[in-house]
Amino acid sequence: LILLSVACLSLTAQVPTYRTLPAGYNAFGMSPSGSFITGYNSTGCFIYKTVDSTSSAIGGVEAWGVTDAGVVGGIAQGMTPSGAADVASIYSAGTGWLNLPTVPGGGYVTGTGSYSHIFGIADNGETVCGMYWVNGAKTTAFKYNINTGYTNLQDAGSSARANCISGDGLVVGGWWQAASRVPICWYPGQTGSMVSPYGEMYGTNSTGTYVAGYDNSGFNTIPVLWDRVNGVSVPVPLPTGVTDAQAMAVSDNMVTVGYSGGSFSASGFIYIPGQGTFDLQAYLTSLGATGVGNCGMPLAISRNGRYICGLTGGFPRMSWFVDLGSVPTAAGSLTQASVSVSAF
C-alpha cells in the first residue's frame, strides 16, 4: 500500500473550531489521528485533509472509513459472477480502487446492483468489515483480511451486517436479524455476543474494549457502550431533557459522540467521562468557539477524542469537522461518571 504524507495536527491547547466541508459532501469516516475525512458526493468519493481543508476526488461509489495512510474502505464498480455491480473495495493512492474477491458461495446481485459493501476499516488498512448479499432476502456479515481472505461472521440464520471494526482488526460491531435488529459484537474471531435484544452497534475504539451503539429493548432508545472486557452493556448518560439517543463513535479515552432525534431533527451530543454529557453545539460555544453551526449527527471521532466529524441535521445537509482545541480530560469510569449529566 502506498502511504500518503500526513501533516500532523497540532496537539497544543487552543480555542475549539467548527467548519463545514464543501457543499454536497457526505462525511462518514475519519482517520484515527483526525488527519483525513472520507465520504462521498454525487460524483464519487473524496478524501478531505483536515490540516489544510483541501480535498481530492478518488472515484468509487461510497466511502465509509479511512486510515492515516489514506487507505479507504468502501464500494466501487466491479465484476461479479452475475455481472457488473457495486462491490466492496479498498482504495489507495498507489493502486486506485481494488475490488475484494468473489464472496464465499458466489454471492448475489440485487435489483439495484448491490453485491457487497465495506463499512469499516482497521487502522493498518489490511482488514475490513461489511456485508454481502447471499440472495434477495439475506445478507451475511463478514471480515476480510488482505492476507487471509474472508471470515463469515456468526448470525442467527437471517441477515447480518458488520458496521465497524477496531483499529487492531480483532473486534467487529454491527447487527444480526432476529425478530428485529439485535446489536452484536463479534469477538473472538467470528463468534457473536448479543449486546441487548434490540438495537445496533456503530463504532469502536482502537482495541475494541468499547463499542458504541444503542439499545431500544425498553421504552426508550438508549446510547450504550459494550464493555468487551467485562462482557456487559453500559448506558451512556443522556443530556438533560433528552429521552432517546444513540452513540455512534467512541475514542480510546471513552469520549463518546452520538445524537438524538431523527436525521432531519438530529441534535449531537458529546459524553466525557467524569464531566458529563452535553449538547455538542452548546459545549463548543461554552469553550469559546465562534460560528458554530449545526452539529446534528456526529459520526466519527479521533482516537484521542479531540477531533469529530459528522453531518448536519435538517436540509440542506452539510458535513462538518470539529477540533475541540485539546484532548478532553476524561476521569473515572463510565459507571462512576454516569451521575454527572448536564446540558448547557
CSV table of C-alpha atoms in Angstrom, one decimal:
chain,number,residue,atom,x,y,z
A,1,LEU,CA,0.0,0.0,0.0
A,2,ILE,CA,1.3,3.5,-0.9
A,3,LEU,CA,1.4,5.9,2.0
A,4,LEU,CA,0.1,9.4,1.7
A,5,SER,CA,2.1,12.1,3.5
A,6,VAL,CA,0.2,13.2,6.6
A,7,ALA,CA,0.7,16.6,8.1
A,8,CYS,CA,0.5,16.3,11.9
A,9,LEU,CA,-2.4,18.2,13.6
A,10,SER,CA,-1.4,20.5,16.4
A,11,LEU,CA,-1.9,19.0,19.8
A,12,THR,CA,-1.4,22.3,21.7
A,13,ALA,CA,-4.5,23.6,23.5
A,14,GLN,CA,-6.4,26.2,21.6
A,15,VAL,CA,-10.0,27.5,21.2
A,16,PRO,CA,-12.2,24.9,19.6
A,17,THR,CA,-13.1,25.4,16.0
A,18,TYR,CA,-16.0,24.3,13.7
A,19,ARG,CA,-16.0,24.3,10.0
A,20,THR,CA,-18.1,22.8,7.2
A,21,LEU,CA,-16.8,20.7,4.3
A,22,PRO,CA,-17.7,21.6,0.6
A,23,ALA,CA,-21.4,21.6,-0.3
A,24,GLY,CA,-22.6,18.1,-1.3
A,25,TYR,CA,-20.1,16.2,0.7
A,26,ASN,CA,-21.4,13.4,2.9
A,27,ALA,CA,-18.7,12.7,5.5
A,28,PHE,CA,-18.9,9.2,7.1
A,29,GLY,CA,-15.4,8.2,8.2
A,30,MET,CA,-12.3,9.9,9.8
A,31,SER,CA,-8.8,8.5,10.2
A,32,PRO,CA,-7.5,7.6,13.7
A,33,SER,CA,-5.5,10.8,14.1
A,34,GLY,CA,-8.2,13.0,12.6
A,35,SER,CA,-6.0,13.9,9.6
A,36,PHE,CA,-8.4,12.7,6.9
A,37,ILE,CA,-12.1,12.5,6.4
A,38,THR,CA,-13.8,10.4,3.8
A,39,GLY,CA,-17.2,10.0,2.3
A,40,TYR,CA,-19.0,10.6,-1.0
A,41,ASN,CA,-21.0,13.1,-3.1
A,42,SER,CA,-23.0,12.9,-6.3
A,43,THR,CA,-19.9,12.3,-8.4
A,44,GLY,CA,-17.9,9.8,-6.3
A,45,CYS,CA,-15.8,9.6,-3.2
A,46,PHE,CA,-13.3,12.0,-1.6
A,47,ILE,CA,-10.5,12.3,0.9
A,48,TYR,CA,-10.5,15.6,2.8
A,49,LYS,CA,-7.4,16.8,4.7
A,50,THR,CA,-8.3,18.5,7.9
A,51,VAL,CA,-4.9,20.2,8.3
A,52,ASP,CA,-5.5,22.5,5.3
A,53,SER,CA,-9.1,21.9,4.2
A,54,THR,CA,-8.1,20.5,0.8
A,55,SER,CA,-9.8,17.5,-0.7
A,56,SER,CA,-9.2,15.0,-3.5
A,57,ALA,CA,-11.7,13.2,-5.6
A,58,ILE,CA,-10.9,9.5,-5.7
A,59,GLY,CA,-13.7,8.0,-7.8
A,60,GLY,CA,-15.6,5.0,-6.5
A,61,VAL,CA,-19.2,4.9,-5.3
A,62,GLU,CA,-19.2,5.1,-1.5
A,63,ALA,CA,-16.5,5.6,1.2
A,64,TRP,CA,-17.0,4.7,4.8
A,65,GLY,CA,-13.6,4.6,6.5
A,66,VAL,CA,-10.1,5.9,6.0
A,67,THR,CA,-6.7,5.2,7.6
A,68,ASP,CA,-3.9,7.7,8.4
A,69,ALA,CA,-2.2,6.4,5.3
A,70,GLY,CA,-5.1,7.5,3.2
A,71,VAL,CA,-6.4,3.9,2.6
A,72,VAL,CA,-10.2,4.0,2.1
A,73,GLY,CA,-12.8,1.2,2.6
A,74,GLY,CA,-16.0,1.5,0.6
A,75,ILE,CA,-17.7,0.5,-2.7
A,76,ALA,CA,-16.6,0.7,-6.3
A,77,GLN,CA,-17.9,-0.7,-9.6
A,78,GLY,CA,-16.7,-4.2,-10.3
A,79,MET,CA,-17.4,-7.5,-11.9
A,80,THR,CA,-19.1,-10.4,-10.1
A,81,PRO,CA,-20.2,-13.9,-11.2
A,82,SER,CA,-23.6,-12.3,-12.0
A,83,GLY,CA,-22.1,-9.3,-13.9
A,84,ALA,CA,-21.3,-5.7,-13.1
A,85,ALA,CA,-22.3,-4.4,-9.7
A,86,ASP,CA,-21.3,-2.3,-6.7
A,87,VAL,CA,-18.5,-4.3,-5.0
A,88,ALA,CA,-16.7,-3.9,-1.6
A,89,SER,CA,-13.4,-2.3,-2.5
A,90,ILE,CA,-10.3,-0.8,-0.9
A,91,TYR,CA,-8.6,2.4,-2.3
A,92,SER,CA,-5.1,3.6,-2.0
A,93,ALA,CA,-3.2,6.3,-3.9
A,94,GLY,CA,-0.9,3.7,-5.5
A,95,THR,CA,-3.5,1.2,-6.7
A,96,GLY,CA,-6.7,3.1,-7.0
A,97,TRP,CA,-9.8,1.0,-6.2
A,98,LEU,CA,-9.3,-2.7,-5.8
A,99,ASN,CA,-12.4,-4.9,-5.6
A,100,LEU,CA,-12.5,-7.6,-2.9
A,101,PRO,CA,-12.6,-11.1,-4.4
A,102,THR,CA,-15.8,-13.0,-5.1
A,103,VAL,CA,-17.6,-13.7,-1.8
A,104,PRO,CA,-18.0,-17.2,-0.4
A,105,GLY,CA,-20.6,-19.1,-2.3
A,106,GLY,CA,-20.6,-16.6,-5.2
A,107,GLY,CA,-23.0,-14.1,-3.7
A,108,TYR,CA,-25.9,-12.3,-5.3
A,109,VAL,CA,-26.6,-9.0,-7.1
A,110,THR,CA,-29.7,-7.2,-6.1
A,111,GLY,CA,-32.0,-5.4,-8.4
A,112,THR,CA,-30.3,-2.1,-7.6
A,113,GLY,CA,-26.9,-3.5,-8.5
A,114,SER,CA,-25.6,-4.1,-5.0
A,115,TYR,CA,-23.2,-7.1,-4.4
A,116,SER,CA,-21.1,-6.4,-1.3
A,117,HIS,CA,-20.2,-3.4,1.0
A,118,ILE,CA,-17.4,-2.3,3.3
A,119,PHE,CA,-18.4,-0.2,6.3
A,120,GLY,CA,-15.3,-0.3,8.5
A,121,ILE,CA,-11.5,-0.5,8.1
A,122,ALA,CA,-8.8,-1.3,10.6
A,123,ASP,CA,-6.0,1.2,11.3
A,124,ASN,CA,-3.4,-0.5,9.0
A,125,GLY,CA,-5.9,-0.8,6.1
A,126,GLU,CA,-5.4,-4.6,5.9
A,127,THR,CA,-8.7,-5.7,7.5
A,128,VAL,CA,-12.2,-4.5,6.7
A,129,CYS,CA,-15.7,-5.5,7.6
A,130,GLY,CA,-19.1,-5.2,5.9
A,131,MET,CA,-21.8,-7.4,4.3
A,132,TYR,CA,-22.6,-9.2,1.1
A,133,TRP,CA,-25.8,-10.5,-0.4
A,134,VAL,CA,-26.4,-14.2,-0.3
A,135,ASN,CA,-29.8,-14.0,-2.1
A,136,GLY,CA,-32.5,-11.4,-2.4
A,137,ALA,CA,-33.6,-11.8,1.2
A,138,LYS,CA,-30.4,-12.4,3.2
A,139,THR,CA,-27.1,-10.7,3.8
A,140,THR,CA,-24.0,-12.1,5.6
A,141,ALA,CA,-21.7,-10.0,7.8
A,142,PHE,CA,-18.0,-10.6,7.0
A,143,LYS,CA,-14.5,-9.6,8.0
A,144,TYR,CA,-11.9,-9.6,5.2
A,145,ASN,CA,-8.1,-9.5,5.6
A,146,ILE,CA,-5.9,-9.0,2.5
A,147,ASN,CA,-3.6,-11.9,3.6
A,148,THR,CA,-6.1,-14.4,4.9
A,149,GLY,CA,-9.3,-13.6,3.0
A,150,TYR,CA,-12.9,-13.8,4.1
A,151,THR,CA,-14.3,-14.7,7.5
A,152,ASN,CA,-18.1,-15.1,7.7
A,153,LEU,CA,-19.4,-13.8,11.0
A,154,GLN,CA,-21.9,-15.6,13.1
A,155,ASP,CA,-25.6,-14.8,12.6
A,156,ALA,CA,-29.0,-16.1,13.8
A,157,GLY,CA,-29.9,-17.6,10.4
A,158,SER,CA,-31.1,-14.4,8.9
A,159,SER,CA,-29.4,-11.2,7.7
A,160,ALA,CA,-26.5,-9.5,9.4
A,161,ARG,CA,-24.2,-6.6,8.8
A,162,ALA,CA,-20.8,-5.5,10.2
A,163,ASN,CA,-20.7,-1.8,10.7
A,164,CYS,CA,-17.4,-1.2,12.4
A,165,ILE,CA,-14.1,-2.8,13.2
A,166,SER,CA,-11.5,-2.0,15.9
A,167,GLY,CA,-8.2,-0.4,15.0
A,168,ASP,CA,-6.4,-3.7,15.5
A,169,GLY,CA,-8.9,-5.5,13.3
A,170,LEU,CA,-9.9,-8.0,16.0
A,171,VAL,CA,-13.3,-6.7,17.2
A,172,VAL,CA,-16.3,-6.1,14.9
A,173,GLY,CA,-19.7,-4.5,15.7
A,174,GLY,CA,-23.0,-4.4,13.9
A,175,TRP,CA,-26.3,-6.3,14.0
A,176,TRP,CA,-28.0,-9.6,13.1
A,177,GLN,CA,-31.6,-10.0,12.4
A,178,ALA,CA,-34.0,-12.0,14.7
A,179,ALA,CA,-37.4,-10.6,15.5
A,180,SER,CA,-35.8,-7.2,14.9
A,181,ARG,CA,-32.2,-6.0,14.6
A,182,VAL,CA,-30.1,-7.3,17.5
A,183,PRO,CA,-26.9,-5.4,18.4
A,184,ILE,CA,-23.9,-7.7,18.1
A,185,CYS,CA,-20.2,-7.6,18.8
A,186,TRP,CA,-18.1,-10.3,17.2
A,187,TYR,CA,-15.1,-11.4,19.3
A,188,PRO,CA,-13.1,-13.5,19.3
A,189,GLY,CA,-13.0,-14.5,15.7
A,190,GLN,CA,-16.4,-15.0,14.2
A,191,THR,CA,-18.3,-15.5,17.4
A,192,GLY,CA,-21.1,-13.0,18.1
A,193,SER,CA,-22.1,-11.6,21.5
A,194,MET,CA,-25.5,-10.1,21.9
A,195,VAL,CA,-25.3,-6.6,23.5
A,196,SER,CA,-29.1,-6.4,24.1
A,197,PRO,CA,-32.3,-7.8,22.5
A,198,TYR,CA,-32.8,-4.8,20.2
A,199,GLY,CA,-30.5,-2.2,18.7
A,200,GLU,CA,-27.3,-1.8,16.6
A,201,MET,CA,-23.6,-1.1,17.1
A,202,TYR,CA,-21.8,1.6,15.1
A,203,GLY,CA,-18.2,2.4,16.3
A,204,THR,CA,-15.2,1.1,18.3
A,205,ASN,CA,-12.1,2.3,19.8
A,206,SER,CA,-8.6,1.1,18.7
A,207,THR,CA,-8.7,-2.2,20.6
A,208,GLY,CA,-12.4,-2.8,20.7
A,209,THR,CA,-12.6,-2.6,24.5
A,210,TYR,CA,-15.6,-0.3,24.0
A,211,VAL,CA,-18.1,-0.5,21.1
A,212,ALA,CA,-20.7,2.3,20.7
A,213,GLY,CA,-24.3,1.8,19.7
A,214,TYR,CA,-27.8,1.8,21.0
A,215,ASP,CA,-30.3,-0.4,22.9
A,216,ASN,CA,-34.0,0.0,22.4
A,217,SER,CA,-35.2,-3.0,24.2
A,218,GLY,CA,-37.1,-0.8,26.7
A,219,PHE,CA,-39.4,2.1,26.2
A,220,ASN,CA,-36.7,4.4,25.0
A,221,THR,CA,-33.6,4.2,22.7
A,222,ILE,CA,-30.5,4.4,25.0
A,223,PRO,CA,-26.9,5.1,23.8
A,224,VAL,CA,-24.7,2.3,25.1
A,225,LEU,CA,-21.1,1.2,25.2
A,226,TRP,CA,-20.4,-2.5,25.1
A,227,ASP,CA,-17.6,-3.3,27.6
A,228,ARG,CA,-15.8,-6.2,26.0
A,229,VAL,CA,-13.5,-7.0,28.9
A,230,ASN,CA,-16.4,-7.5,31.3
A,231,GLY,CA,-19.0,-8.6,28.7
A,232,VAL,CA,-21.6,-6.1,29.7
A,233,SER,CA,-23.5,-3.2,28.0
A,234,VAL,CA,-23.3,0.1,29.9
A,235,PRO,CA,-25.7,3.0,29.3
A,236,VAL,CA,-24.2,6.3,28.2
A,237,PRO,CA,-25.8,9.2,30.2
A,238,LEU,CA,-28.3,11.3,28.2
A,239,PRO,CA,-28.2,15.1,28.0
A,240,THR,CA,-30.8,16.9,30.1
A,241,GLY,CA,-34.2,16.8,28.5
A,242,VAL,CA,-33.3,14.0,26.1
A,243,THR,CA,-35.1,10.7,26.3
A,244,ASP,CA,-33.9,8.8,23.2
A,245,ALA,CA,-30.4,8.8,21.6
A,246,GLN,CA,-27.8,6.6,20.0
A,247,ALA,CA,-24.0,6.5,20.4
A,248,MET,CA,-22.1,6.5,17.1
A,249,ALA,CA,-18.4,6.6,18.0
A,250,VAL,CA,-16.1,6.2,20.9
A,251,SER,CA,-12.4,7.3,21.5
A,252,ASP,CA,-9.7,5.5,23.3
A,253,ASN,CA,-10.3,7.7,26.4
A,254,MET,CA,-14.0,6.8,26.2
A,255,VAL,CA,-15.2,10.2,24.9
A,256,THR,CA,-18.4,9.2,23.1
A,257,VAL,CA,-20.4,11.1,20.5
A,258,GLY,CA,-23.9,10.5,19.1
A,259,TYR,CA,-27.2,12.1,18.5
A,260,SER,CA,-30.9,12.3,19.5
A,261,GLY,CA,-33.8,12.8,17.2
A,262,GLY,CA,-34.3,11.7,13.6
A,263,SER,CA,-31.9,12.6,10.8
A,264,PHE,CA,-33.7,15.8,9.9
A,265,SER,CA,-34.1,17.0,13.6
A,266,ALA,CA,-30.9,15.4,15.0
A,267,SER,CA,-29.1,17.0,17.9
A,268,GLY,CA,-25.5,15.9,18.5
A,269,PHE,CA,-24.1,15.2,22.0
A,270,ILE,CA,-20.7,14.5,23.5
A,271,TYR,CA,-20.1,12.4,26.6
A,272,ILE,CA,-16.8,12.9,28.6
A,273,PRO,CA,-16.3,10.5,31.5
A,274,GLY,CA,-16.1,12.4,34.7
A,275,GLN,CA,-17.6,15.5,33.3
A,276,GLY,CA,-21.0,14.5,31.8
A,277,THR,CA,-23.0,14.6,28.6
A,278,PHE,CA,-23.5,17.8,26.7
A,279,ASP,CA,-25.2,19.1,23.6
A,280,LEU,CA,-22.2,19.4,21.3
A,281,GLN,CA,-23.1,22.7,19.7
A,282,ALA,CA,-23.6,24.3,23.2
A,283,TYR,CA,-20.5,22.7,24.5
A,284,LEU,CA,-18.3,24.1,21.7
A,285,THR,CA,-19.8,27.6,22.3
A,286,SER,CA,-19.2,27.4,26.0
A,287,LEU,CA,-15.5,26.8,25.3
A,288,GLY,CA,-15.2,29.9,23.2
A,289,ALA,CA,-15.8,28.6,19.7
A,290,THR,CA,-17.4,31.1,17.3
A,291,GLY,CA,-19.6,30.5,14.3
A,292,VAL,CA,-20.6,27.0,15.5
A,293,GLY,CA,-23.3,25.6,13.2
A,294,ASN,CA,-25.5,22.6,13.3
A,295,CYS,CA,-23.8,19.6,14.9
A,296,GLY,CA,-26.8,17.3,14.3
A,297,MET,CA,-25.2,13.9,13.6
A,298,PRO,CA,-21.6,13.3,14.9
A,299,LEU,CA,-20.5,10.1,13.2
A,300,ALA,CA,-16.7,9.7,13.9
A,301,ILE,CA,-14.2,10.7,16.5
A,302,SER,CA,-10.4,10.5,16.6
A,303,ARG,CA,-8.6,8.0,18.8
A,304,ASN,CA,-7.7,10.8,21.3
A,305,GLY,CA,-11.2,12.3,21.4
A,306,ARG,CA,-10.1,15.7,20.1
A,307,TYR,CA,-11.5,15.6,16.5
A,308,ILE,CA,-15.0,14.9,15.5
A,309,CYS,CA,-16.8,14.9,12.1
A,310,GLY,CA,-20.4,14.3,11.0
A,311,LEU,CA,-23.4,15.6,9.2
A,312,THR,CA,-25.9,18.4,10.0
A,313,GLY,CA,-29.5,17.7,10.7
A,314,GLY,CA,-32.2,19.1,8.5
A,315,PHE,CA,-31.8,20.2,4.9
A,316,PRO,CA,-29.7,21.1,3.0
A,317,ARG,CA,-27.4,18.6,4.7
A,318,MET,CA,-23.7,19.6,5.2
A,319,SER,CA,-20.7,17.8,6.6
A,320,TRP,CA,-18.6,19.4,9.3
A,321,PHE,CA,-15.4,19.0,11.3
A,322,VAL,CA,-14.7,20.0,14.9
A,323,ASP,CA,-11.4,20.5,16.7
A,324,LEU,CA,-12.1,20.6,20.4
A,325,GLY,CA,-8.8,22.5,20.9
A,326,SER,CA,-7.3,20.0,23.2
A,327,VAL,CA,-7.7,16.3,24.2
A,328,PRO,CA,-10.7,16.1,26.5
A,329,THR,CA,-9.8,15.3,30.1
A,330,ALA,CA,-11.7,12.1,30.9
A,331,ALA,CA,-11.7,10.9,34.5
A,332,GLY,CA,-13.2,7.9,36.1
A,333,SER,CA,-15.2,5.0,34.6
A,334,LEU,CA,-18.5,5.2,32.8
A,335,THR,CA,-20.3,3.9,35.8
A,336,GLN,CA,-18.7,6.4,38.1
A,337,ALA,CA,-19.3,9.3,35.7
A,338,SER,CA,-22.9,8.4,34.9
A,339,VAL,CA,-24.2,10.5,37.8
A,340,SER,CA,-22.9,13.7,36.1
A,341,VAL,CA,-25.3,14.5,33.3
A,342,SER,CA,-26.0,18.1,32.1
A,343,ALA,CA,-26.6,20.4,29.2
A,344,PHE,CA,-25.8,24.0,28.6
